[in-house]
């Protein structure tokens, strides 16, 4: 296995669609170590895996990518839910990891969506390592009826977050393709509590939504019946918002009597919110636009693609779409990844937890 790497491997990424009978993830590090000794191994289970130009969903599959990273220090880490709860502010994560901003780390990370406060994890890293990219996602074993597990430093974990810091002669080139387009106007949240939106721009959110939907062309009204979402602006200081400026979140329900909406993220006053539509054409255009801005494959050690479970065949009606587009426009790339229950990647200088995206990191 190591021959293609010149006889050694520094970092290996492993993702498993856990539809194998009797699979014990605790045995995987030793199994991989037989062929790739002295290798930092990191990964998780999922509802589907990505390798090269192929995407296999809801079927037994494994993808493994090894990278040689000379002059790069690899520091794996694990943060339990209890540890994460006790951490407070950016300084605390520096002490916990013993890694400092002056070292200019880049991070890969994978988490269990049920036990890990993912928003807090990302917030801590943004505060402690400003400008440092984190690329990864949330294990999606639950989508196929399996509990989540993650691998790091020879151990299998069923809770919390695992990751690895890459320090030294290494760079990430990242593209986060969201695939949603805004509809209607961007309005300010004027009354909210938790996940419940009571007022949007001083009006009933349900009335605002109805007005937006009435003004859509028939084709978009059809899309809205299947793929209507909410976008929360990432940068409140912008004068104009367009595609790619929002964190996409689920629209979970409504109350006819109060006109309130339930949104898949906690809300607070002053946020900018705009309704969003997701369709295959927009997703394809968004991905291709970002890929045009990226470099070619020269100097690439590996590439990680974390794609939402809501993309793939369910969105495009065919397999392999995103990986095939990436390879055709920026390949050939040694590419591995998985379908996630939430994607992690930077937009600008901050990292976010995304939904319905493909988060691509080309490691050079």
Short mmCIF file of N, CA, C and O in Angstrom, two decimals, residues 182 186 233 235-243 245-246 272 274:
data_model
loop_
_atom_site.label_atom_id
_atom_site.label_comp_id
_atom_site.label_asym_id
_atom_site.label_seq_id
_atom_site.Cartn_x
_atom_site.Cartn_y
_atom_site.Cartn_z
N UNK A 182 -30.43 33.14 -3.07
CA UNK A 182 -31.42 33.87 -2.28
C UNK A 182 -32.64 34.27 -3.10
O UNK A 182 -32.54 34.54 -4.30
N UNK A 186 -33.34 40.56 1.70
CA UNK A 186 -32.65 40.32 2.97
C UNK A 186 -33.26 41.25 4.02
O UNK A 186 -33.31 42.46 3.81
N UNK A 233 -26.90 35.68 7.16
CA UNK A 233 -25.73 36.37 6.62
C UNK A 233 -24.51 36.15 7.50
O UNK A 233 -24.57 36.26 8.72
N UNK A 235 -21.66 37.97 7.19
CA UNK A 235 -21.07 39.28 7.43
C UNK A 235 -22.17 40.32 7.45
O UNK A 235 -22.68 40.73 6.40
N UNK A 236 -22.54 40.77 8.65
CA UNK A 236 -23.65 41.72 8.79
C UNK A 236 -23.32 43.11 8.25
O UNK A 236 -24.22 43.93 8.05
N UNK A 237 -22.04 43.38 8.02
CA UNK A 237 -21.63 44.73 7.63
C UNK A 237 -21.75 44.99 6.13
O UNK A 237 -21.52 46.11 5.68
N UNK A 238 -22.09 43.98 5.34
CA UNK A 238 -22.20 44.17 3.90
C UNK A 238 -23.44 44.98 3.55
O UNK A 238 -24.47 44.88 4.21
N UNK A 239 -23.33 45.78 2.49
CA UNK A 239 -24.46 46.57 2.01
C UNK A 239 -25.37 45.76 1.10
O UNK A 239 -26.56 46.04 0.99
N UNK A 240 -24.79 44.77 0.44
CA UNK A 240 -25.56 43.98 -0.53
C UNK A 240 -25.20 42.51 -0.34
O UNK A 240 -24.03 42.16 -0.18
N UNK A 241 -26.20 41.66 -0.35
CA UNK A 241 -25.99 40.23 -0.15
C UNK A 241 -26.35 39.47 -1.43
O UNK A 241 -27.31 39.82 -2.12
N UNK A 242 -25.55 38.45 -1.71
CA UNK A 242 -25.79 37.63 -2.90
C UNK A 242 -25.48 36.17 -2.57
O UNK A 242 -25.17 35.83 -1.42
N UNK A 243 -25.54 35.33 -3.57
CA UNK A 243 -25.28 33.90 -3.38
C UNK A 243 -23.90 33.69 -2.76
O UNK A 243 -22.92 34.31 -3.15
N UNK A 245 -23.19 34.34 0.44
CA UNK A 245 -22.99 35.21 1.60
C UNK A 245 -23.69 34.68 2.85
O UNK A 245 -23.66 35.35 3.89
N UNK A 246 -24.32 33.51 2.78
CA UNK A 246 -25.18 33.05 3.85
C UNK A 246 -24.77 31.67 4.36
O UNK A 246 -24.26 30.84 3.61
N UNK A 272 -29.19 39.22 9.78
CA UNK A 272 -29.80 39.39 8.47
C UNK A 272 -30.19 38.02 7.93
O UNK A 272 -29.37 37.11 7.88
N UNK A 274 -32.40 35.78 4.85
CA UNK A 274 -33.03 35.78 3.53
C UNK A 274 -33.38 34.34 3.15
O UNK A 274 -32.59 33.42 3.40
#
